[in-house]
Amino acid sequence: MTEPHFDANIDRSHMTVSDEVAIQIENMNKWYGQFHVLRDIDLTVQRGERIVIAGPSGSGKSTLIRCINRLEEHQAGKIVVDGIELTNDLKNIDKIRREVGMVFQHFNLFPHLTILENLTLAPIWVRKTPKKEAIETAMHFLEKVKIPEQADKYPGQLSGGQQQRVAIARSLCMKPRIMLFDEPTSALDPEMIKEVLDTMIELAEEGMTMLCVTHEMGFAQAVANRVIFMADGQIVEQNNPHDFFNNPQSERTKQFLSQILGH
Amino acid sequence: MSDTHAQSVAYVRDTMLDPKPAPASQSGAIQWLRENLFSGWLNTLLTILGILAIYGFFSHFYAWFLHGVWNANSLAECRQIITTEYGDGATGACWGVIRDRWHQFIFGFYPPELYWRPILTFLLLFAAVGPVLFQWVPRKLIWFTPIYPFLAVWLLWGGSIWGPVLVALGFVLAFVVFNYVARFGTIGGFAAGAIVAILFWLFGVSPLAGVLHAIIPLGIEPVESAKFGGFLLAITLGAGGIAMSLPLGVILALGRQSDMFLIRTFSVIFIEFIRGVPLITLLFVASLLLNYFLPPGTNFDIILRVMILVTMFAAAYIAEVIRGGLAALPRGQYEAADALGLDYWKAQRLIILPQALKISIPGIVSTFIGMFKDTTLVAFVGLFDPLKGIPDFIRADFAWKGIYWEPFIFVGAIFFILNFAMSRYSMYLENRLKRDHR
């Protein structure tokens, strides 16, 4: 975490942000039993934005992005994704999940299926894509994450970095409009972090709307157009990466940055 | 080259080591004996005691096996042959009872001229389960699998073909209704399908079968359930119970994990009640109590009744075994399936159950083996199981009065072969499904 895995001089000129709203969160609250995990969250994400969410563990950052595709239920407030409001309506939830891809810390590939089957399963069963077309799409994305030769292996035969790239490709096969990343590099060996981050950068360059919970501050500096700092279930500070890292305002942010970058 | 490095760094390797073979293994018979049997004075003592125990056992029984007599038509004749051949006081097995009565051990009291029917049914069983159990069997043969149960019932019990055909039609009807209603909700689809099928079976099948039989009388000689016995009965109950208890167990396991209160409560009560009651109690319910509850005059076949309760009994155990498999799956598998937009049933069918069932294979097969052996308990409700019902009947004949060991050994050996085959299959399946190779 101390040194970035790549230099920050990525050309961002073509990473445009549109005016269209991708995600709108208003006054959202969530409790685990009596524990108030998320407090009055307000967040608007434009299409094409790359947002990095940072914060100490237990600050609610993972819970926040997991609320966006209803892996966690919020108890108060409003979440609108792609123009669809998240309610208890299962049809709406499924609609949103089809448009929102998610990458997990522990990859969560399906170990009983080959890589290719992992990639084609959801397109075939959820989007009703013909099998041949689904395989073509899958191979396209496997080439994009640079492991087409692993298509017929099982997840257990791949390295962590390769598995995470497969997981990204699996999400992309559903042609999502928004991608959520929940600490995608935290479970990886240092030498594999870069290959995953490179894939994510490529995705950002193509204009994907991304919300990324990560401790990779180098990635935040290079790719994000907004960094959100959370603590105690609240958004404490948000800013563009340059000002966020060079000129943090709140004490909590300064303290966090000094811990994460300081040594 | 190492010189240059030596000036600046304490140590730098300049040639990488090639892998070498492991030291010559220390295997070999003598080595093995020394390590495993005589590694210390205590182990040596235990080895000698063990050998003595085995010797004692065999010296006691080998004569009995060695003196076995096949050509005898009664126990008395058997004993006489042993006495004349091996002298006074010699003991010997009297396998003559197996030679004389093997058909009763296998078929019970099934009419001998119709033995081809159970034999054919048994052979077809392999054709039916082959495509499900083995990958090398062509998948196209799978069409036979759903037909088989109805064909088997017809072959075994005989009678008009229209009964089994109409019962099968009930399933088709249920499927059609399910497909239609499931658009509005899967659970509702299940319920509607089940209700339609049950109504059809209760009120539609027998009048329709009568009409159809009057038009096209297609049938074979009927054999009533009382004629069933021996391994024919045990395998019928076992195969039927196995085939029905797995799906029921899966549904109960999922029900127990369900978010829906009624479904969860029903599953928990069912599992805990059935598991908490001895099987024999359930068998008595099947044979005695059910008659009080059913409308008078209904002829609800005893084997069918017993099979249903044996199925429920095994399903309760299987549900718990599968629940263990479900619990062993990481939370992330459910989340990944959700995040990809798979609905509950698709996630269960494609992601969760294939993995949970794989984990549960040893437990499921154990339950199957246990259930198959438990089919011998039907002796308590007057059916002729191979372990007690049939031997008791044979002993009632004066010629074989007093013969005990031989039937037990014979029946036990057949049970062992069948159960051992199941056990080996489960290991083969586990190996085939192994995916964590690196």
mmCIF file of N, CA and C in Angstrom, chain A residues 71-162:
data_model
loop_
_atom_site.group_PDB
_atom_site.id
_atom_site.type_symbol
_atom_site.label_atom_id
_atom_site.label_comp_id
_atom_site.label_asym_id
_atom_site.label_seq_id
_atom_site.Cartn_x
_atom_site.Cartn_y
_atom_site.Cartn_z
ATOM 1 N N LEU A 71 -27.436 -6.717 -2.182
ATOM 2 C CA LEU A 71 -26.911 -7.829 -1.398
ATOM 3 C C LEU A 71 -27.164 -7.525 0.068
ATOM 4 N N GLU A 72 -27.305 -6.237 0.384
ATOM 5 C CA GLU A 72 -27.737 -5.811 1.714
ATOM 6 C C GLU A 72 -28.973 -4.940 1.523
ATOM 7 N N GLU A 73 -29.890 -5.038 2.474
ATOM 8 C CA GLU A 73 -31.117 -4.278 2.380
ATOM 9 C C GLU A 73 -30.973 -3.010 3.214
ATOM 10 N N HIS A 74 -31.408 -1.877 2.679
ATOM 11 C CA HIS A 74 -31.395 -0.653 3.485
ATOM 12 C C HIS A 74 -32.760 -0.474 4.119
ATOM 13 N N GLN A 75 -32.780 0.184 5.292
ATOM 14 C CA GLN A 75 -34.057 0.284 6.001
ATOM 15 C C GLN A 75 -34.728 1.639 5.828
ATOM 16 N N ALA A 76 -33.958 2.644 5.423
ATOM 17 C CA ALA A 76 -34.582 3.956 5.243
ATOM 18 C C ALA A 76 -33.868 4.676 4.121
ATOM 19 N N GLY A 77 -34.566 5.594 3.480
ATOM 20 C CA GLY A 77 -33.968 6.349 2.391
ATOM 21 C C GLY A 77 -34.263 5.718 1.050
ATOM 22 N N LYS A 78 -33.575 6.215 0.042
ATOM 23 C CA LYS A 78 -33.944 5.860 -1.321
ATOM 24 C C LYS A 78 -32.687 5.558 -2.130
ATOM 25 N N ILE A 79 -32.714 4.481 -2.902
ATOM 26 C CA ILE A 79 -31.614 4.182 -3.822
ATOM 27 C C ILE A 79 -32.231 4.001 -5.206
ATOM 28 N N VAL A 80 -31.778 4.800 -6.164
ATOM 29 C CA VAL A 80 -32.257 4.650 -7.535
ATOM 30 C C VAL A 80 -31.062 4.294 -8.405
ATOM 31 N N VAL A 81 -31.131 3.139 -9.063
ATOM 32 C CA VAL A 81 -30.044 2.699 -9.916
ATOM 33 C C VAL A 81 -30.558 2.643 -11.349
ATOM 34 N N ASP A 82 -29.905 3.405 -12.224
ATOM 35 C CA ASP A 82 -30.285 3.353 -13.635
ATOM 36 C C ASP A 82 -31.766 3.684 -13.829
ATOM 37 N N GLY A 83 -32.260 4.572 -13.007
ATOM 38 C CA GLY A 83 -33.652 4.973 -13.138
ATOM 39 C C GLY A 83 -34.651 4.044 -12.467
ATOM 40 N N ILE A 84 -34.174 2.960 -11.847
ATOM 41 C CA ILE A 84 -35.079 2.013 -11.192
ATOM 42 C C ILE A 84 -34.879 2.119 -9.681
ATOM 43 N N GLU A 85 -35.958 2.307 -8.945
ATOM 44 C CA GLU A 85 -35.793 2.399 -7.503
ATOM 45 C C GLU A 85 -35.748 1.008 -6.880
ATOM 46 N N LEU A 86 -34.820 0.839 -5.941
ATOM 47 C CA LEU A 86 -34.690 -0.439 -5.241
ATOM 48 C C LEU A 86 -35.757 -0.540 -4.167
ATOM 49 N N THR A 87 -36.688 -1.455 -4.369
ATOM 50 C CA THR A 87 -37.680 -1.711 -3.334
ATOM 51 C C THR A 87 -37.671 -3.198 -3.071
ATOM 52 N N ASN A 88 -38.688 -3.687 -2.375
ATOM 53 C CA ASN A 88 -38.740 -5.127 -2.129
ATOM 54 C C ASN A 88 -39.199 -5.913 -3.346
ATOM 55 N N ASP A 89 -39.563 -5.180 -4.404
ATOM 56 C CA ASP A 89 -40.035 -5.843 -5.612
ATOM 57 C C ASP A 89 -38.908 -6.663 -6.247
ATOM 58 N N LEU A 90 -39.087 -8.003 -6.228
ATOM 59 C CA LEU A 90 -38.020 -8.879 -6.724
ATOM 60 C C LEU A 90 -37.694 -8.604 -8.187
ATOM 61 N N LYS A 91 -38.716 -8.208 -8.968
ATOM 62 C CA LYS A 91 -38.477 -7.963 -10.389
ATOM 63 C C LYS A 91 -37.513 -6.803 -10.580
ATOM 64 N N ASN A 92 -37.730 -5.734 -9.779
ATOM 65 C CA ASN A 92 -36.826 -4.589 -9.862
ATOM 66 C C ASN A 92 -35.415 -4.970 -9.450
ATOM 67 N N ILE A 93 -35.326 -5.772 -8.382
ATOM 68 C CA ILE A 93 -34.002 -6.166 -7.899
ATOM 69 C C ILE A 93 -33.260 -6.931 -8.987
ATOM 70 N N ASP A 94 -33.972 -7.875 -9.625
ATOM 71 C CA ASP A 94 -33.312 -8.649 -10.679
ATOM 72 C C ASP A 94 -32.917 -7.767 -11.855
ATOM 73 N N LYS A 95 -33.778 -6.789 -12.183
ATOM 74 C CA LYS A 95 -33.472 -5.879 -13.282
ATOM 75 C C LYS A 95 -32.183 -5.120 -12.982
ATOM 76 N N ILE A 96 -32.091 -4.627 -11.758
ATOM 77 C CA ILE A 96 -30.902 -3.845 -11.381
ATOM 78 C C ILE A 96 -29.661 -4.733 -11.375
ATOM 79 N N ARG A 97 -29.819 -5.942 -10.837
ATOM 80 C CA ARG A 97 -28.648 -6.821 -10.766
ATOM 81 C C ARG A 97 -28.112 -7.172 -12.146
ATOM 82 N N ARG A 98 -29.005 -7.189 -13.135
ATOM 83 C CA ARG A 98 -28.549 -7.461 -14.491
ATOM 84 C C ARG A 98 -27.688 -6.328 -15.030
ATOM 85 N N GLU A 99 -27.952 -5.105 -14.558
ATOM 86 C CA GLU A 99 -27.224 -3.943 -15.082
ATOM 87 C C GLU A 99 -25.995 -3.610 -14.259
ATOM 88 N N VAL A 100 -25.894 -4.201 -13.079
ATOM 89 C CA VAL A 100 -24.797 -3.858 -12.167
ATOM 90 C C VAL A 100 -23.902 -5.074 -11.987
ATOM 91 N N GLY A 101 -22.646 -4.960 -12.394
ATOM 92 C CA GLY A 101 -21.706 -6.052 -12.184
ATOM 93 C C GLY A 101 -21.013 -5.876 -10.847
ATOM 94 N N MET A 102 -20.605 -7.015 -10.248
ATOM 95 C CA MET A 102 -19.910 -6.888 -8.969
ATOM 96 C C MET A 102 -18.718 -7.824 -8.922
ATOM 97 N N VAL A 103 -17.617 -7.287 -8.387
ATOM 98 C CA VAL A 103 -16.401 -8.080 -8.206
ATOM 99 C C VAL A 103 -16.104 -8.123 -6.717
ATOM 100 N N PHE A 104 -15.870 -9.338 -6.213
ATOM 101 C CA PHE A 104 -15.740 -9.519 -4.769
ATOM 102 C C PHE A 104 -14.283 -9.671 -4.348
ATOM 103 N N GLN A 105 -14.061 -9.486 -3.054
ATOM 104 C CA GLN A 105 -12.711 -9.659 -2.522
ATOM 105 C C GLN A 105 -12.205 -11.080 -2.749
ATOM 106 N N HIS A 106 -13.096 -12.057 -2.511
ATOM 107 C CA HIS A 106 -12.655 -13.451 -2.631
ATOM 108 C C HIS A 106 -13.120 -14.085 -3.935
ATOM 109 N N PHE A 107 -13.230 -13.294 -4.966
ATOM 110 C CA PHE A 107 -13.531 -13.708 -6.351
ATOM 111 C C PHE A 107 -14.909 -14.353 -6.488
ATOM 112 N N ASN A 108 -15.191 -15.343 -5.614
ATOM 113 C CA ASN A 108 -16.479 -16.049 -5.663
ATOM 114 C C ASN A 108 -16.781 -16.646 -7.026
ATOM 115 N N LEU A 109 -15.771 -17.197 -7.674
ATOM 116 C CA LEU A 109 -16.041 -17.964 -8.886
ATOM 117 C C LEU A 109 -16.747 -19.248 -8.480
ATOM 118 N N PHE A 110 -17.428 -19.875 -9.433
ATOM 119 C CA PHE A 110 -18.126 -21.125 -9.129
ATOM 120 C C PHE A 110 -17.162 -22.285 -9.353
ATOM 121 N N PRO A 111 -16.701 -22.928 -8.293
ATOM 122 C CA PRO A 111 -15.597 -23.883 -8.431
ATOM 123 C C PRO A 111 -15.956 -25.142 -9.195
ATOM 124 N N HIS A 112 -17.271 -25.447 -9.317
ATOM 125 C CA HIS A 112 -17.645 -26.691 -9.998
ATOM 126 C C HIS A 112 -17.796 -26.483 -11.495
ATOM 127 N N LEU A 113 -17.602 -25.264 -11.977
ATOM 128 C CA LEU A 113 -17.756 -24.983 -13.401
ATOM 129 C C LEU A 113 -16.419 -24.533 -13.985
ATOM 130 N N THR A 114 -16.221 -24.800 -15.290
ATOM 131 C CA THR A 114 -14.999 -24.316 -15.927
ATOM 132 C C THR A 114 -15.076 -22.794 -16.036
ATOM 133 N N ILE A 115 -13.923 -22.207 -16.388
ATOM 134 C CA ILE A 115 -13.887 -20.756 -16.538
ATOM 135 C C ILE A 115 -14.934 -20.315 -17.557
ATOM 136 N N LEU A 116 -14.972 -21.012 -18.685
ATOM 137 C CA LEU A 116 -15.921 -20.636 -19.737
ATOM 138 C C LEU A 116 -17.363 -20.761 -19.238
ATOM 139 N N GLU A 117 -17.639 -21.827 -18.490
ATOM 140 C CA GLU A 117 -18.996 -22.001 -17.963
ATOM 141 C C GLU A 117 -19.342 -20.922 -16.941
ATOM 142 N N ASN A 118 -18.328 -20.522 -16.149
ATOM 143 C CA ASN A 118 -18.532 -19.420 -15.216
ATOM 144 C C ASN A 118 -18.978 -18.162 -15.952
ATOM 145 N N LEU A 119 -18.350 -17.943 -17.117
ATOM 146 C CA LEU A 119 -18.620 -16.708 -17.857
ATOM 147 C C LEU A 119 -19.947 -16.749 -18.618
ATOM 148 N N THR A 120 -20.327 -17.939 -19.081
ATOM 149 C CA THR A 120 -21.520 -17.999 -19.934
ATOM 150 C C THR A 120 -22.799 -18.283 -19.144
ATOM 151 N N LEU A 121 -22.664 -18.704 -17.892
ATOM 152 C CA LEU A 121 -23.840 -19.133 -17.129
ATOM 153 C C LEU A 121 -24.914 -18.047 -17.040
ATOM 154 N N ALA A 122 -24.517 -16.872 -16.542
ATOM 155 C CA ALA A 122 -25.527 -15.823 -16.362
ATOM 156 C C ALA A 122 -26.085 -15.315 -17.695
ATOM 157 N N PRO A 123 -25.232 -15.049 -18.710
ATOM 158 C CA PRO A 123 -25.822 -14.622 -19.987
ATOM 159 C C PRO A 123 -26.842 -15.625 -20.520
ATOM 160 N N ILE A 124 -26.528 -16.930 -20.410
ATOM 161 C CA ILE A 124 -27.441 -17.930 -20.956
ATOM 162 C C ILE A 124 -28.729 -18.006 -20.140
ATOM 163 N N TRP A 125 -28.605 -18.035 -18.811
ATOM 164 C CA TRP A 125 -29.781 -18.307 -17.979
ATOM 165 C C TRP A 125 -30.542 -17.046 -17.603
ATOM 166 N N VAL A 126 -29.854 -15.917 -17.538
ATOM 167 C CA VAL A 126 -30.545 -14.692 -17.132
ATOM 168 C C VAL A 126 -30.907 -13.851 -18.346
ATOM 169 N N ARG A 127 -29.948 -13.652 -19.252
ATOM 170 C CA ARG A 127 -30.217 -12.822 -20.425
ATOM 171 C C ARG A 127 -30.781 -13.630 -21.588
ATOM 172 N N LYS A 128 -30.814 -14.965 -21.448
ATOM 173 C CA LYS A 128 -31.316 -15.854 -22.506
ATOM 174 C C LYS A 128 -30.530 -15.696 -23.812
ATOM 175 N N THR A 129 -29.252 -15.415 -23.685
ATOM 176 C CA THR A 129 -28.402 -15.333 -24.867
ATOM 177 C C THR A 129 -28.215 -16.736 -25.435
ATOM 178 N N PRO A 130 -28.246 -16.892 -26.779
ATOM 179 C CA PRO A 130 -27.941 -18.215 -27.336
ATOM 180 C C PRO A 130 -26.540 -18.651 -26.926
ATOM 181 N N LYS A 131 -26.378 -19.959 -26.732
ATOM 182 C CA LYS A 131 -25.135 -20.473 -26.170
ATOM 183 C C LYS A 131 -23.918 -20.053 -26.992
ATOM 184 N N LYS A 132 -24.056 -20.146 -28.329
ATOM 185 C CA LYS A 132 -22.916 -19.852 -29.193
ATOM 186 C C LYS A 132 -22.458 -18.405 -29.010
ATOM 187 N N GLU A 133 -23.461 -17.522 -28.975
ATOM 188 C CA GLU A 133 -23.158 -16.105 -28.813
ATOM 189 C C GLU A 133 -22.523 -15.855 -27.443
ATOM 190 N N ALA A 134 -23.048 -16.533 -26.407
ATOM 191 C CA ALA A 134 -22.512 -16.344 -25.058
ATOM 192 C C ALA A 134 -21.048 -16.765 -25.005
ATOM 193 N N ILE A 135 -20.719 -17.857 -25.716
ATOM 194 C CA ILE A 135 -19.334 -18.325 -25.713
ATOM 195 C C ILE A 135 -18.438 -17.318 -26.426
ATOM 196 N N GLU A 136 -18.947 -16.771 -27.539
ATOM 197 C CA GLU A 136 -18.145 -15.766 -28.255
ATOM 198 C C GLU A 136 -17.856 -14.560 -27.361
ATOM 199 N N THR A 137 -18.904 -14.080 -26.687
ATOM 200 C CA THR A 137 -18.718 -12.945 -25.779
ATOM 201 C C THR A 137 -17.722 -13.296 -24.682
ATOM 202 N N ALA A 138 -17.883 -14.496 -24.131
ATOM 203 C CA ALA A 138 -16.999 -14.910 -23.042
ATOM 204 C C ALA A 138 -15.549 -14.930 -23.511
ATOM 205 N N MET A 139 -15.308 -15.482 -24.694
ATOM 206 C CA MET A 139 -13.928 -15.551 -25.185
ATOM 207 C C MET A 139 -13.386 -14.138 -25.439
ATOM 208 N N HIS A 140 -14.272 -13.261 -25.907
ATOM 209 C CA HIS A 140 -13.848 -11.878 -26.134
ATOM 210 C C HIS A 140 -13.336 -11.261 -24.834
ATOM 211 N N PHE A 141 -14.113 -11.445 -23.748
ATOM 212 C CA PHE A 141 -13.696 -10.823 -22.490
ATOM 213 C C PHE A 141 -12.517 -11.549 -21.855
ATOM 214 N N LEU A 142 -12.422 -12.860 -22.096
ATOM 215 C CA LEU A 142 -11.252 -13.574 -21.567
ATOM 216 C C LEU A 142 -9.986 -13.062 -22.242
ATOM 217 N N GLU A 143 -10.102 -12.756 -23.539
ATOM 218 C CA GLU A 143 -8.940 -12.203 -24.232
ATOM 219 C C GLU A 143 -8.609 -10.827 -23.679
ATOM 220 N N LYS A 144 -9.659 -10.104 -23.351
ATOM 221 C CA LYS A 144 -9.458 -8.772 -22.812
ATOM 222 C C LYS A 144 -8.725 -8.814 -21.473
ATOM 223 N N VAL A 145 -9.033 -9.801 -20.643
ATOM 224 C CA VAL A 145 -8.307 -9.898 -19.374
ATOM 225 C C VAL A 145 -7.081 -10.799 -19.531
ATOM 226 N N LYS A 146 -6.776 -11.139 -20.774
ATOM 227 C CA LYS A 146 -5.513 -11.772 -21.158
ATOM 228 C C LYS A 146 -5.332 -13.196 -20.642
ATOM 229 N N ILE A 147 -6.409 -13.954 -20.512
ATOM 230 C CA ILE A 147 -6.235 -15.369 -20.157
ATOM 231 C C ILE A 147 -7.162 -16.268 -20.977
ATOM 232 N N PRO A 148 -7.227 -16.085 -22.308
ATOM 233 C CA PRO A 148 -8.126 -16.957 -23.089
ATOM 234 C C PRO A 148 -7.707 -18.419 -23.020
ATOM 235 N N GLU A 149 -6.419 -18.680 -22.780
ATOM 236 C CA GLU A 149 -5.954 -20.071 -22.796
ATOM 237 C C GLU A 149 -6.435 -20.857 -21.577
ATOM 238 N N GLN A 150 -7.023 -20.161 -20.581
ATOM 239 C CA GLN A 150 -7.476 -20.867 -19.373
ATOM 240 C C GLN A 150 -8.946 -21.268 -19.447
ATOM 241 N N ALA A 151 -9.569 -21.037 -20.607
ATOM 242 C CA ALA A 151 -11.033 -21.167 -20.688
ATOM 243 C C ALA A 151 -11.570 -22.500 -20.179
ATOM 244 N N ASP A 152 -10.837 -23.583 -20.416
ATOM 245 C CA ASP A 152 -11.384 -24.888 -20.058
ATOM 246 C C ASP A 152 -10.902 -25.400 -18.714
ATOM 247 N N LYS A 153 -10.150 -24.579 -17.996
ATOM 248 C CA LYS A 153 -9.705 -25.017 -16.672
ATOM 249 C C LYS A 153 -10.775 -24.706 -15.634
ATOM 250 N N TYR A 154 -10.546 -25.210 -14.416
ATOM 251 C CA TYR A 154 -11.438 -24.902 -13.314
ATOM 252 C C TYR A 154 -10.805 -23.810 -12.452
ATOM 253 N N PRO A 155 -11.622 -23.023 -11.754
ATOM 254 C CA PRO A 155 -11.075 -21.910 -10.973
ATOM 255 C C PRO A 155 -9.940 -22.335 -10.038
ATOM 256 N N GLY A 156 -10.057 -23.538 -9.452
ATOM 257 C CA GLY A 156 -9.041 -23.992 -8.510
ATOM 258 C C GLY A 156 -7.656 -24.142 -9.127
ATOM 259 N N GLN A 157 -7.586 -24.175 -10.467
ATOM 260 C CA GLN A 157 -6.294 -24.364 -11.123
ATOM 261 C C GLN A 157 -5.620 -23.031 -11.452
ATOM 262 N N LEU A 158 -6.299 -21.924 -11.164
ATOM 263 C CA LEU A 158 -5.765 -20.614 -11.533
ATOM 264 C C LEU A 158 -5.184 -19.892 -10.313
ATOM 265 N N SER A 159 -4.277 -18.962 -10.576
ATOM 266 C CA SER A 159 -3.735 -18.149 -9.483
ATOM 267 C C SER A 159 -4.784 -17.130 -9.054
ATOM 268 N N GLY A 160 -4.545 -16.523 -7.892
ATOM 269 C CA GLY A 160 -5.502 -15.545 -7.382
ATOM 270 C C GLY A 160 -5.749 -14.408 -8.356
ATOM 271 N N GLY A 161 -4.670 -13.886 -8.926
ATOM 272 C CA GLY A 161 -4.818 -12.776 -9.857
ATOM 273 C C GLY A 161 -5.624 -13.177 -11.079
ATOM 274 N N GLN A 162 -5.331 -14.374 -11.578
ATOM 275 C CA GLN A 162 -6.094 -14.861 -12.739
ATOM 276 C C GLN A 162 -7.564 -15.038 -12.380
#
